[in-house]
XYZ file of C-alpha atoms in Angstrom:
568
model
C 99.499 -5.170 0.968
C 97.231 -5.110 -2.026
C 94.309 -3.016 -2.481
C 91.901 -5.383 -2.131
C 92.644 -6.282 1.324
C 92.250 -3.033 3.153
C 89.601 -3.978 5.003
C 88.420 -6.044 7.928
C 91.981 -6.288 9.500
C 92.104 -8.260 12.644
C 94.541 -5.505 13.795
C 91.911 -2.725 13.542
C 90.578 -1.634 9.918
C 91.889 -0.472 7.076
C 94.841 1.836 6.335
C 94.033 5.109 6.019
C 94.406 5.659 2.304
C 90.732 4.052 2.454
C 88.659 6.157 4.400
C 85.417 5.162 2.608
C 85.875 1.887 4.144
C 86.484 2.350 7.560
C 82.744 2.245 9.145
C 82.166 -0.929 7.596
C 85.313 -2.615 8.502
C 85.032 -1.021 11.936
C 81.325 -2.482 12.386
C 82.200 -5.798 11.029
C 85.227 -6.298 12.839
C 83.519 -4.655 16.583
C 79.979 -5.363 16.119
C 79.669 -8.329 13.783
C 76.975 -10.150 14.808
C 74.825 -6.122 14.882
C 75.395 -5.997 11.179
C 74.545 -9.747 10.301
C 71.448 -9.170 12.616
C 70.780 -5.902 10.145
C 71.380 -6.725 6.775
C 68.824 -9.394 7.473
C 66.065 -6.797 8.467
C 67.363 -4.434 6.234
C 66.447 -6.973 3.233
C 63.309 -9.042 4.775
C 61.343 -6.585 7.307
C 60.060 -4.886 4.294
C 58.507 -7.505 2.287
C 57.718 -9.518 5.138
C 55.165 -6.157 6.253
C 53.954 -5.183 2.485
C 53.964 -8.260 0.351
C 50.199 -9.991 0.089
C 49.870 -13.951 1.169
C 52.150 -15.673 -1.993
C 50.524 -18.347 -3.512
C 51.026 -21.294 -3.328
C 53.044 -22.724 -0.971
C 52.804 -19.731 1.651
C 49.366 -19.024 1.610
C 49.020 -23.198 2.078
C 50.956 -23.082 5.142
C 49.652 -19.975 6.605
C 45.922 -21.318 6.429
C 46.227 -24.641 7.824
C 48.053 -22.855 10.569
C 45.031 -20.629 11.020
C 42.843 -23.807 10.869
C 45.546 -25.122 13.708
C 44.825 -22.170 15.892
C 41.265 -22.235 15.252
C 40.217 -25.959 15.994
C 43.022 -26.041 18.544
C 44.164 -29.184 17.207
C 47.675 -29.101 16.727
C 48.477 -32.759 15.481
C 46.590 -33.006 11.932
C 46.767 -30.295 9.148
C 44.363 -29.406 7.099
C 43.907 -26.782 4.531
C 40.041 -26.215 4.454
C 38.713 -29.905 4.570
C 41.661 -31.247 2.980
C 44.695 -33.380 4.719
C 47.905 -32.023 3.861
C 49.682 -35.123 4.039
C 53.191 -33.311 3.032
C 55.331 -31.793 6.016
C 55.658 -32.313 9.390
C 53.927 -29.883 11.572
C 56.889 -27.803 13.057
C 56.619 -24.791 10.813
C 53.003 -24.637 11.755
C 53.897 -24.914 15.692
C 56.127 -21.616 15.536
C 53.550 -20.052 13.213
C 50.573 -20.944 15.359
C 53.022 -19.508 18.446
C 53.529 -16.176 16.672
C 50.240 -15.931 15.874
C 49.231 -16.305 19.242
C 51.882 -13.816 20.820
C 51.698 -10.966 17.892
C 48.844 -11.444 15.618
C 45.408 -12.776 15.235
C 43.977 -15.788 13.392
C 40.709 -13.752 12.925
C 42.428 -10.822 11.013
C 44.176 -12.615 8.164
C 47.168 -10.882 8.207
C 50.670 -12.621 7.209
C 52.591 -11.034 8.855
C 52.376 -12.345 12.130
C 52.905 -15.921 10.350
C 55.926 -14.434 8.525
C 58.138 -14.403 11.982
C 59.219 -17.064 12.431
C 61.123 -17.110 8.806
C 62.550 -14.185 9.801
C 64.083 -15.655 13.304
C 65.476 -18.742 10.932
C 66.943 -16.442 8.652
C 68.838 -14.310 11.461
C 69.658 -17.237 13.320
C 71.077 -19.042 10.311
C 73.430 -15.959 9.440
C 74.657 -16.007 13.076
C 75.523 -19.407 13.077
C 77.142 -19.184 9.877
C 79.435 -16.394 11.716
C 80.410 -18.957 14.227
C 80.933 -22.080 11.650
C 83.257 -19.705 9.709
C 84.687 -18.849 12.466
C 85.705 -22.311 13.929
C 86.677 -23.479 10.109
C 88.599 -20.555 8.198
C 88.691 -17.453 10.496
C 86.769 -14.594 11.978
C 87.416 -12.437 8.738
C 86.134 -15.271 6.856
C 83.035 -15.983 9.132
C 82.491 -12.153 8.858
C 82.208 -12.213 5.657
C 80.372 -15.728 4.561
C 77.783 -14.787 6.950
C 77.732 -11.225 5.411
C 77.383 -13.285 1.939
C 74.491 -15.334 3.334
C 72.598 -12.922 4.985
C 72.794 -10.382 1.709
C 72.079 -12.639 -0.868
C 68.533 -12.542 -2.726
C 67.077 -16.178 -2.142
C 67.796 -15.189 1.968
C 66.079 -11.898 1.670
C 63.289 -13.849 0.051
C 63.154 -16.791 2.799
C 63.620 -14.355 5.450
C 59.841 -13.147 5.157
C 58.197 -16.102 3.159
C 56.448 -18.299 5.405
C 57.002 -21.504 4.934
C 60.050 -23.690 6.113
C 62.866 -23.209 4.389
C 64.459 -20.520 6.319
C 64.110 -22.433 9.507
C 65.422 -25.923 8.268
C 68.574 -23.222 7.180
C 69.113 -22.762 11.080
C 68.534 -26.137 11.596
C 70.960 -27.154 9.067
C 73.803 -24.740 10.112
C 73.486 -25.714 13.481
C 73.999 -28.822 13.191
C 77.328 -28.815 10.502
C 78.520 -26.203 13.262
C 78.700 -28.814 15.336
C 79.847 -31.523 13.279
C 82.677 -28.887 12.470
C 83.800 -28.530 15.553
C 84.509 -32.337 15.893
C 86.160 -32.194 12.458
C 88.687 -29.596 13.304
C 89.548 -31.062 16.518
C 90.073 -35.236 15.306
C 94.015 -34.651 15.784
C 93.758 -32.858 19.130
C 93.745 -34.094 22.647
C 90.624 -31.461 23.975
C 87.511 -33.010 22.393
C 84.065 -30.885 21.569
C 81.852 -30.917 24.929
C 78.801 -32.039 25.713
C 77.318 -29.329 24.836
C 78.282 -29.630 21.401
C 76.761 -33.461 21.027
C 73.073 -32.487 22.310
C 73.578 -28.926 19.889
C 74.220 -31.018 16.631
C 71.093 -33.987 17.886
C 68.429 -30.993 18.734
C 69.463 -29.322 15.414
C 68.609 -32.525 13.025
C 65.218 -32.690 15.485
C 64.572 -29.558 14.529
C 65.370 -30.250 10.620
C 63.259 -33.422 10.483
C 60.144 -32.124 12.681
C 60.263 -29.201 10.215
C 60.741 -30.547 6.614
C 61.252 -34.141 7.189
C 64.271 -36.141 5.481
C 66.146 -32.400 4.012
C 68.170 -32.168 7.047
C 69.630 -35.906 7.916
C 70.175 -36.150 3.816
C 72.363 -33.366 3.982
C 73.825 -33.918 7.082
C 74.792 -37.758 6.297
C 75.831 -37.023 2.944
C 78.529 -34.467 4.678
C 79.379 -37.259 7.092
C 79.941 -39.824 4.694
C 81.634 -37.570 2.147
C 84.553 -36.791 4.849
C 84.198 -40.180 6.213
C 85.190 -41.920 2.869
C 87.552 -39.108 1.432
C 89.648 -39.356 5.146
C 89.318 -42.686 5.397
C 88.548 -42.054 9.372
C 85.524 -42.371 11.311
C 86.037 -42.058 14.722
C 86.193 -37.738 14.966
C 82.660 -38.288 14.938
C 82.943 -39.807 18.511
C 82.214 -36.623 20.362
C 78.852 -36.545 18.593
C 77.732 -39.022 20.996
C 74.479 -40.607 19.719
C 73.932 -42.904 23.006
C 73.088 -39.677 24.357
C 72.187 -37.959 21.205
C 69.702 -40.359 19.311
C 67.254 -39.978 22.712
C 67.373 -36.197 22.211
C 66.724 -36.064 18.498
C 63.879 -38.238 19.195
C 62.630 -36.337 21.970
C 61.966 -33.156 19.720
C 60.822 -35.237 16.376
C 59.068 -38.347 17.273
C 56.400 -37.232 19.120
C 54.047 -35.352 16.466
C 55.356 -38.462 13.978
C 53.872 -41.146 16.765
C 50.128 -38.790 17.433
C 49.293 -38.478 13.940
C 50.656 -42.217 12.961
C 47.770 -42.873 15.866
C 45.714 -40.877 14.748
C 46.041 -41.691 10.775
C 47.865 -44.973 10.721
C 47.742 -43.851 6.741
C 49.668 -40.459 7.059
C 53.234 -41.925 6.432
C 52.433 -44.255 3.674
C 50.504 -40.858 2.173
C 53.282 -38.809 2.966
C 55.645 -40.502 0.911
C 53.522 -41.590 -1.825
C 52.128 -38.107 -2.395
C 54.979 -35.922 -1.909
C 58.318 -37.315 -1.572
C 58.267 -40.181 -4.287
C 57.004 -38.284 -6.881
C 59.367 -35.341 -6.613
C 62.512 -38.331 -6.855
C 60.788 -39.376 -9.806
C 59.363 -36.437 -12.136
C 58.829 -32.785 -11.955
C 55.803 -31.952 -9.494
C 53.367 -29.238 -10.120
C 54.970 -27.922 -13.175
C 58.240 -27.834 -11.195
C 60.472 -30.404 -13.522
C 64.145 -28.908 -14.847
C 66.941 -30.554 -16.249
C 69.999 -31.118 -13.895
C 72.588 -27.889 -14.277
C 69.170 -25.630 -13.510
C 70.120 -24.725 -9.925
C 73.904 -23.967 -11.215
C 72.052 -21.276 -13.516
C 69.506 -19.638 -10.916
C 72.268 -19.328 -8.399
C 73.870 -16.814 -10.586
C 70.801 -14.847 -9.290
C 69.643 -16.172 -6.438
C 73.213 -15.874 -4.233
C 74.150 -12.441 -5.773
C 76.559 -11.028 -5.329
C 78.912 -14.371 -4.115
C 77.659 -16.024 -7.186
C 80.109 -13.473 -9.137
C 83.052 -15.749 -7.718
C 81.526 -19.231 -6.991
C 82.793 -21.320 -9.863
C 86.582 -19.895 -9.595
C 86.099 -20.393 -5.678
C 85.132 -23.874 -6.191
C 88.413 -24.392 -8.236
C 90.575 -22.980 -5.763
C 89.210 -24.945 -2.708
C 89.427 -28.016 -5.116
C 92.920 -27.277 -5.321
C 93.700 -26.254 -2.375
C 91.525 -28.905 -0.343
C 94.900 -31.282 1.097
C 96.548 -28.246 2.266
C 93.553 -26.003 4.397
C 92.026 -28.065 6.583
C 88.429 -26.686 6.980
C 88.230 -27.249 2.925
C 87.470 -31.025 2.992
C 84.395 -29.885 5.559
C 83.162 -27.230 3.305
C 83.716 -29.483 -0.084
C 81.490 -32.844 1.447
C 78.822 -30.391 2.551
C 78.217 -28.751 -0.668
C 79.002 -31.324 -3.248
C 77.032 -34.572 -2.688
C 74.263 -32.223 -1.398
C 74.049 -30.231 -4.816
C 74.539 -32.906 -6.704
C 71.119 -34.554 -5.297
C 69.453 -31.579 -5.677
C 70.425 -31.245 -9.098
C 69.901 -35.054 -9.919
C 65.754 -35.178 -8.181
C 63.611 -33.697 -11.002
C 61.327 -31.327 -9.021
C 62.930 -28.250 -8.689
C 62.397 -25.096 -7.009
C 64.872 -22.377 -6.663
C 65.436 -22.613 -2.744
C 65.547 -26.148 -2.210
C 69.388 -25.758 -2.289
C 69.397 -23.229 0.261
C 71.049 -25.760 2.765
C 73.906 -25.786 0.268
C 74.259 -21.686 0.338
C 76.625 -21.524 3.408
C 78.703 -24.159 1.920
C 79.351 -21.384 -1.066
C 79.889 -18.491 1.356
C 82.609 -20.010 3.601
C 84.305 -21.328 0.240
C 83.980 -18.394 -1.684
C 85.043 -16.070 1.678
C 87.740 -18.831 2.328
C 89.026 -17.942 -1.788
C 89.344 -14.057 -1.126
C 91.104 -13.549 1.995
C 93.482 -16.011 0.747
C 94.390 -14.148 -2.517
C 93.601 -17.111 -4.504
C 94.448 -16.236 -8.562
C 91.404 -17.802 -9.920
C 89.379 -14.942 -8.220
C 91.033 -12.382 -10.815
C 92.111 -14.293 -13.850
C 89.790 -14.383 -16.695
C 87.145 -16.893 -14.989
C 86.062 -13.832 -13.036
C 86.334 -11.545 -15.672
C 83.741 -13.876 -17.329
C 81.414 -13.302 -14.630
C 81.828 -9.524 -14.179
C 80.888 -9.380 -18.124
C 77.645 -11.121 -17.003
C 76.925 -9.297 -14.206
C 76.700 -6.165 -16.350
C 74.926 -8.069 -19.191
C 72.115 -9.236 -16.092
C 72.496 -5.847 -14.269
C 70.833 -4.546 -17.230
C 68.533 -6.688 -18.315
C 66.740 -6.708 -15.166
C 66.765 -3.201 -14.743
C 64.997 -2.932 -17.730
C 62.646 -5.902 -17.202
C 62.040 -3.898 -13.749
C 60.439 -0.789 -15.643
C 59.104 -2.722 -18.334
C 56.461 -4.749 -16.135
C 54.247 -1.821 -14.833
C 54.030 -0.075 -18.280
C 53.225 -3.165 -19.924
C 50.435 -3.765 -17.460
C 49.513 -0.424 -16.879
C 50.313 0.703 -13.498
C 51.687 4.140 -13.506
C 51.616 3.505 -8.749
C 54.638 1.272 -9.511
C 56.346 3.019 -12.398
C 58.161 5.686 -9.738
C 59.183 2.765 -7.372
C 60.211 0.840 -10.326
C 62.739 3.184 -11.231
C 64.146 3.558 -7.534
C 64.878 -0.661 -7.749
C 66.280 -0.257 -11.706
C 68.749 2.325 -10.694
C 69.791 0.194 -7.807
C 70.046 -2.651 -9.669
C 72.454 -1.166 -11.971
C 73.937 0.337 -9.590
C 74.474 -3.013 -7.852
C 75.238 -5.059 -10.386
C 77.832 -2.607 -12.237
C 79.605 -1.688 -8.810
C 80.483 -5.147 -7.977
C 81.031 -6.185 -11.669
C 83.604 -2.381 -12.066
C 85.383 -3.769 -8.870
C 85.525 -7.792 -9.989
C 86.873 -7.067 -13.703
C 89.574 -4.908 -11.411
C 90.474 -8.018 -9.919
C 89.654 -6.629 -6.592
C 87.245 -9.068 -5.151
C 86.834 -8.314 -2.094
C 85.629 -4.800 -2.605
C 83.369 -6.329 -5.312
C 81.269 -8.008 -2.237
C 81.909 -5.227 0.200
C 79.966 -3.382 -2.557
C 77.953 -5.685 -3.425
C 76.382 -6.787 -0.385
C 74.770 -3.719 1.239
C 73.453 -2.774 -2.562
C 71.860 -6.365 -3.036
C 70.264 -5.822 0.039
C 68.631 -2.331 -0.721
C 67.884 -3.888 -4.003
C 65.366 -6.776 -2.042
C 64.150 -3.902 0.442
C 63.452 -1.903 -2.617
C 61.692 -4.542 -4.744
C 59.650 -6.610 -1.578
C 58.919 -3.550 0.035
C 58.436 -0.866 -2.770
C 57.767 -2.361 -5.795
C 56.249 -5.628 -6.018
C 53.419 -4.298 -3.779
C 52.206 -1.859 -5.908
C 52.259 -4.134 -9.298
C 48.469 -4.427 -8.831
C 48.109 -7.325 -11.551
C 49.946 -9.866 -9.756
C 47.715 -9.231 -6.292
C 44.470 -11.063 -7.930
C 43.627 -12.337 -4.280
C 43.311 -9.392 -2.168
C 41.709 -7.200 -5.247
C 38.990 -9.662 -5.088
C 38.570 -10.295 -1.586
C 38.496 -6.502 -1.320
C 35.678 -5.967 -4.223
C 33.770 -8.692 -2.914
C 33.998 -6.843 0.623
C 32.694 -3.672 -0.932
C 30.069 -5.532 -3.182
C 28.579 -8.274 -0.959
C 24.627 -7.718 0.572
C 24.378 -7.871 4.456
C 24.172 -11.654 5.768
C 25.518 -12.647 2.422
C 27.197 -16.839 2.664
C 30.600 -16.937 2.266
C 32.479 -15.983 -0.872
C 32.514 -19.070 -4.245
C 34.771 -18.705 -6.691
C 35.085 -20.771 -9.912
C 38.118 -21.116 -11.677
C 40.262 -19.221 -9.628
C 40.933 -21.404 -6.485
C 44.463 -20.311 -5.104
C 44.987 -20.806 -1.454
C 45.736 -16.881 -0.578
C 41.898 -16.025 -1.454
C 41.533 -18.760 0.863
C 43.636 -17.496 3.541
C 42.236 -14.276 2.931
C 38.192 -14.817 2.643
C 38.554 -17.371 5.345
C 37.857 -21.244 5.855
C 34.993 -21.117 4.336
C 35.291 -20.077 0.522
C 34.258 -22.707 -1.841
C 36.043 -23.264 -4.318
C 33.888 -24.639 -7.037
C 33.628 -25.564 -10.559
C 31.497 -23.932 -12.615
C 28.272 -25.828 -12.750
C 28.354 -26.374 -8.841
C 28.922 -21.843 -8.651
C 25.380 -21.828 -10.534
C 24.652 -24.342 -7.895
C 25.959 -22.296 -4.813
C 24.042 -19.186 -6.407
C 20.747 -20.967 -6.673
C 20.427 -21.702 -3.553
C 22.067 -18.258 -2.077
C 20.043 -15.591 -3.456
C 22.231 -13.177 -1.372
C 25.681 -14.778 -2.980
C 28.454 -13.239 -4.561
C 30.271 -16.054 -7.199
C 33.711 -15.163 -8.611
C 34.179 -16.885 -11.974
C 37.067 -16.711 -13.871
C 36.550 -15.698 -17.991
C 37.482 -19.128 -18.685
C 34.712 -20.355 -16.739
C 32.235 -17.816 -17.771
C 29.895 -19.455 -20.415
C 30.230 -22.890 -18.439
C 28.878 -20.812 -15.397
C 26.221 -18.885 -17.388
C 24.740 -22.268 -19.787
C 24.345 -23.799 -16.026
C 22.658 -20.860 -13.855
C 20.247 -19.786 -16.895
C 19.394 -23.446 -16.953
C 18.080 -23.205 -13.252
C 16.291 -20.396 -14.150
C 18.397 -17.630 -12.892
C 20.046 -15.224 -15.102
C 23.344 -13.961 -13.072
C 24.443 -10.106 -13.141
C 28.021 -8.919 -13.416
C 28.397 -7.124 -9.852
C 32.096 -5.844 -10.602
C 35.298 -7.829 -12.263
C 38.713 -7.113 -12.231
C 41.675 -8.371 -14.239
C 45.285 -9.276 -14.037
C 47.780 -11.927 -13.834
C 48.013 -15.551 -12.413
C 51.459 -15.961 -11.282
C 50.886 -19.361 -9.900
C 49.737 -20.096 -13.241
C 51.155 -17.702 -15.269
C 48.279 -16.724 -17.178
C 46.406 -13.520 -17.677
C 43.027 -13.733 -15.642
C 39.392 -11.879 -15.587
C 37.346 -12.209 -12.498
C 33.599 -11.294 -12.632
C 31.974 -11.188 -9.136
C 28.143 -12.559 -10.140
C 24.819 -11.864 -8.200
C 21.329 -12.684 -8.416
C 19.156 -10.268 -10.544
C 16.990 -8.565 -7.486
C-alpha cells in the first residue's frame, strides 16, 4: 500500500501510521453525506449572510422577485417597469417562497433570497455522492462530491442568488438517473419507475429554471454515448410515454400563462437573450474559446491541480472502466459548446464541474501515473506561482484603496491562501495526490468562508450601493420622493432604495429636482457638469449634501457620487 492511499478505506480508515488522517477518513467513510452537507455551509453560509446585493445579475433577480411578491403576480417579471424577457420564472418562485417563509420583501435584505442557492448547492453535492456512487464507487463518490462541494465557483453559487446553483441540482439529478440506465444496459434488473419520473422532473426543473441549459447538456450526453456505443435502447427505462407528461407538467405551465399573456415573450426571449449570446459576447462578456479551460484552474481549486492528467487517463482508460464513457459524453460535447458560444461567464460551465470531479476522483483511487508524472508536477509549480500571487493581490487591494477595516482580515485570507495553495501543491509535486485534495479541500473552503464572509465585506470601495443608500438615509428631509440617481443606475441601489428609484440621466435629475424641492439626486462625477449646466438653467443652483467614492465593479471604473439638494 502506498502512502497516498491511507485513507478512506472501505474496510475502516487508515492504518495507523497516519493518525492525522483518521477523523476525516472516519467522517467521510461513516457520515458522508454530514460532511458534504458541511463543507457546503462551511464555504457559503458566510457570504450568503455578509456579502451586499451583487450587481448585476443578483441584484436583477432579487428585485423582480420582490416586485413578484409585491404585486402578487407571479407569471410576468419585471425589474421596476421593465420586462425581463430572459429566464423562466422558477428561480423567482423559490425566491418569492423563501421570502415568504424567512424574510420580508419590505426589508431588502438578500439573504432570505439567497436560500434557495444554497439548497441547490447542497442538494447538487449530495447527488453527486450518489452518481459517483452508482458509476465508480463510494470512495470515489466521497470524494467527487467532496471536490464539488469545496471548490470556489460552488462556494460562490452556493449564496449568489440567481440560478445557477439550482439548474446544478437539476442537472445532476437528472445524469444520476440517466446513469443508472447506463450501468445497467447489459443486465437483466432494469432502473424502476422511480428512476424514469426522477430523470423527467429533473429536466422540468432545469428548463422552468434557466430554459434550454439543462436538455442541451443532457442530450448532448445522450447522444455522445448513443453514437460512441452504437446502442440506443439502455435508454428504454427512461420511459418518456410516461416521462414527457411529467416534464411538461412542471415546465409548461408558466411557458403557456405568459405566452397568453405576452404572445411576444418567446420571440423576445430568444431574440434578446439567447441569440445574441450564440452569436457575440453580451454585456462586455465576449472571450476567445480556451477561456473557461484557464478560469477553471481557479474556479474548481483544488481538483483543477489534476484535471488535464485526469482527462488523459480516463481517455485512456475509457474501453476498459465502464462508468468512463458516461463521465467523458457528459463533459466533453458540453464544454466544448460552452467554449465555442462567445458570451462567457465563469459559471456557465458549472453543469460540466461534476463531470471533472468523478473523473478526476475516478484517476486517484485508481493510481493512474499521469497523476504524478511531470504533467502534475506542472501544475503544482503553478499552484505555488497562483498561491502567491493572490495572496499578495489579497493585501494589496485594501492598501491601495485605503481601508485599513479590511487590511487585518486580509491577512487572515492571504495566509490561508498560501497556506492552501502550497499544502496541496507540497503534497502534488510528492506525487501523492490524494492527500493533495484531502488538504486541499477543507483549506479552499476556509479560504471562501474567509474571503465572502471576512474580507470582501469590509472592502468598502466595492459596496457603492449600500454606502449610498445609507448616506441618502441619513441625509434625506422628512417626506422627501424617492431617491434619483444619474449615472450610477445598478440594480442593487435598486433593490436596496426600493421600486421606486429613478434612474435618470442627467438633464431629466435637474428635472426630478425641480419639481421635488425636498429631493435628494445622486449624480455620478461623470455626470456632474451635465447635471449642473441643466438645473442652473431652471433656475436652481443644486448643493452638494454629502458624496462618497469608490469603485464600479460592474463597470470597473473608479466612481464619485454627490448626493444634490435644493439650496433652502
Amino acid at each position: 500500500m502506498t502512502e497516498d492511499t491511507v485513507t478512506l478505506q472501505s474496510s475502516g480508515g487508515p492504518p495507523a501510521r497516519a493518525p492525522g488522517w483518521r477523523v476525516w477518513a472516519d467522517l467521510a467513510l461513516r457520515r458522508p453525506r454530514l460532511l458534504l452537507v458541511l463543507l457546503v455551509l462551511l464555504g457559503s453560509l458566510p457570504g450568503l449572510l455578509t456579502m451586499p446585493p451583487l450587481d448585476r445579475d443578483e441584484a436583477r433577480f432579487a428585485q423582480a422577485t420582490t416586485q413578484m411578491v409585491e404585486s402578487g403576480d407571479y407569471i410576468s417579471i419585471h425589474f421596476q417597469g421593465e420586462p425581463r424577457n430572459k429566464k423562466p420564472a422558477g428561480i423567482h418562485w423559490l425566491q418569492a417562497a423563501s421570502v415568504w417563509l424567512f424574510g420580508d420583501a419590505e426589508a431588502h435584505e438578500i439573504w432570505a433570497y439567497r436560500l434557495p442557492s444554497l439548497a441547490g448547492a447542497i442538494l447538487a453535492v449530495l447527488v453527486t455522492f450518489s452518481l459517483g456512487q452508482t458509476l465508480v464507487g463510494r470512495r470515489q463518490g466521497i470524494l467527487a462530491a467532496a471536490l464539488l462541494g469545496g471548490c470556489i465557483i460552488v462556494a460562490v453559487e452556493g449564496f449568489y442568488a440567481k440560478t445557477d446553483a439550482v439548474l446544478l441540482f437539476s442537472v445532476v439529478s437528472a445524469q444520476l438517473a440517466l446513469a443508472r440506465c447506463w450501468m445497467a444496459r447489459d443486465q437483466v434488473a432494469k432502473p424502476e419507475l422511480g428512476t424514469a419520473l426522477a430523470f423527467w422532473a429533473a429536466v422540468g426543473l432545469g428548463i422552468l429554471v434557466k430554459g434550454p441549459i439543462n436538455p442541451l447538456v443532457i442530450g448532448f450526453t445522450v447522444l455522445a454515448l448513443g453514437f460512441s456505443a452504437r446502442r440506443w435502447r439502455w435508454m428504454a427505462p427512461l420511459r418518456p410515454l410516461i416521462g414527457v407528461p411529467v416534464m411538461l407538467a412542471i415546465a409548461a405551465p408558466w411557458f403557456v400563462a405568459i405566452t397568453l399573456r405576452d404572445s411576444e415573450f418567446l420571440i423576445r426571449a430568444a431574440n434578446e437573450d439567447l441569440i445574441p449570446k450564440l452569436l457575440r459576447g453580451v454585456e462586455s462578456h465576449g472571450a476567445p474559446p480556451g477561456t473557461y479551460l484557464v478560469a477553471h484552474l481557479l474556479a474548481f481549486w483544488p481538483a483543477a491541480l489534476f484535471t488535464i492528467p485526469a482527462l488523459i487517463a480516463a481517455w485512456l482508460s475509457r474501453r476498459r472502466v465502464d462508468a468512463l464513457p458516461f463521465v467523458l459524453a457528459w463533459l466533453i460535447p458540453s464544454w466544448l459548446m460552452f467554449e465555442l458560444v462567445p458570451t462567457k461567464l465563469v459559471h456557465y460551465t458549472l453543469p460540466a464541474y461534476p463531470a471533472l470531479a468523478l473523473m478526476v476522483a475516478w484517476a486517484v483511487f485508481s493510481g493512474s501515473a499521469w497523476l504524478k508524472g511531470r504533467l502534475a508536477k506542472a501544475f503544482a509549480l503553478l499552484t505555488f506561482l497562483g498561491g502567491l500571487v493572490l495572496a499578495v493581490g489579497v493585501v494589496y487591494l485594501p492598501i491601495a484603496f485605503d481601508e485599513p477595516g479590511a487590511i487585518g482580515p486580509a491577512v487572515v485570507a492571504a495566509i490561508l491562501v498560501v497556506a492552501a495553495a502550497w499544502g496541496a501543491g507540497w503534497f502534488a509535486w510528492r506525487a501523492q495526490p490524494l492527500r493533495a485534495l484531502v488538504w486541499g479541500i477543507p483549506m479552499t473552503v476556509l479560504v471562501a468562508a474567509s474571503g465572502l464572509g471576512l474580507y470582501a465585506p469590509k472592502l468598502q470601495f466595492l459596496w457603492l450601493s449600500p454606502r449610498l443608500v445609507e448616506t441618502y438615509e441619513q441625509l434625506k428631509p422628512a417626506d422627501a420622493p424617492p431617491l434619483a440617481s444619474a449615472g450610477y443606475h445598478e440594480p442593487s441601489l435598486v433593490f436596496l432604495a426600493g421600486q421606486e428609484t429613478e434612474l435618470l440621466s442627467a438633464p431629466a435629475a435637474a428635472d426630478y429636482l425641480a419639481k421635488h424641492p425636498k429631493a435628494l439626486v445622486a449624480v455620478t462625477g461623470r455626470e456632474a457638469e451635465s447635471f449642473l449646466a441643466a438645473a442652473r438653467a431652471q433656475g436652481i443652483d443644486p448643493v452638494a449634501r454629502g458624496d462618497l467614492e469608490g469603485v464600479n465593479y460592474s463597470k470597473a471604473r473608479r466612481e464619485v457620487i454627490t448626493l444634490y439638494g435644493r439650496d433652502r
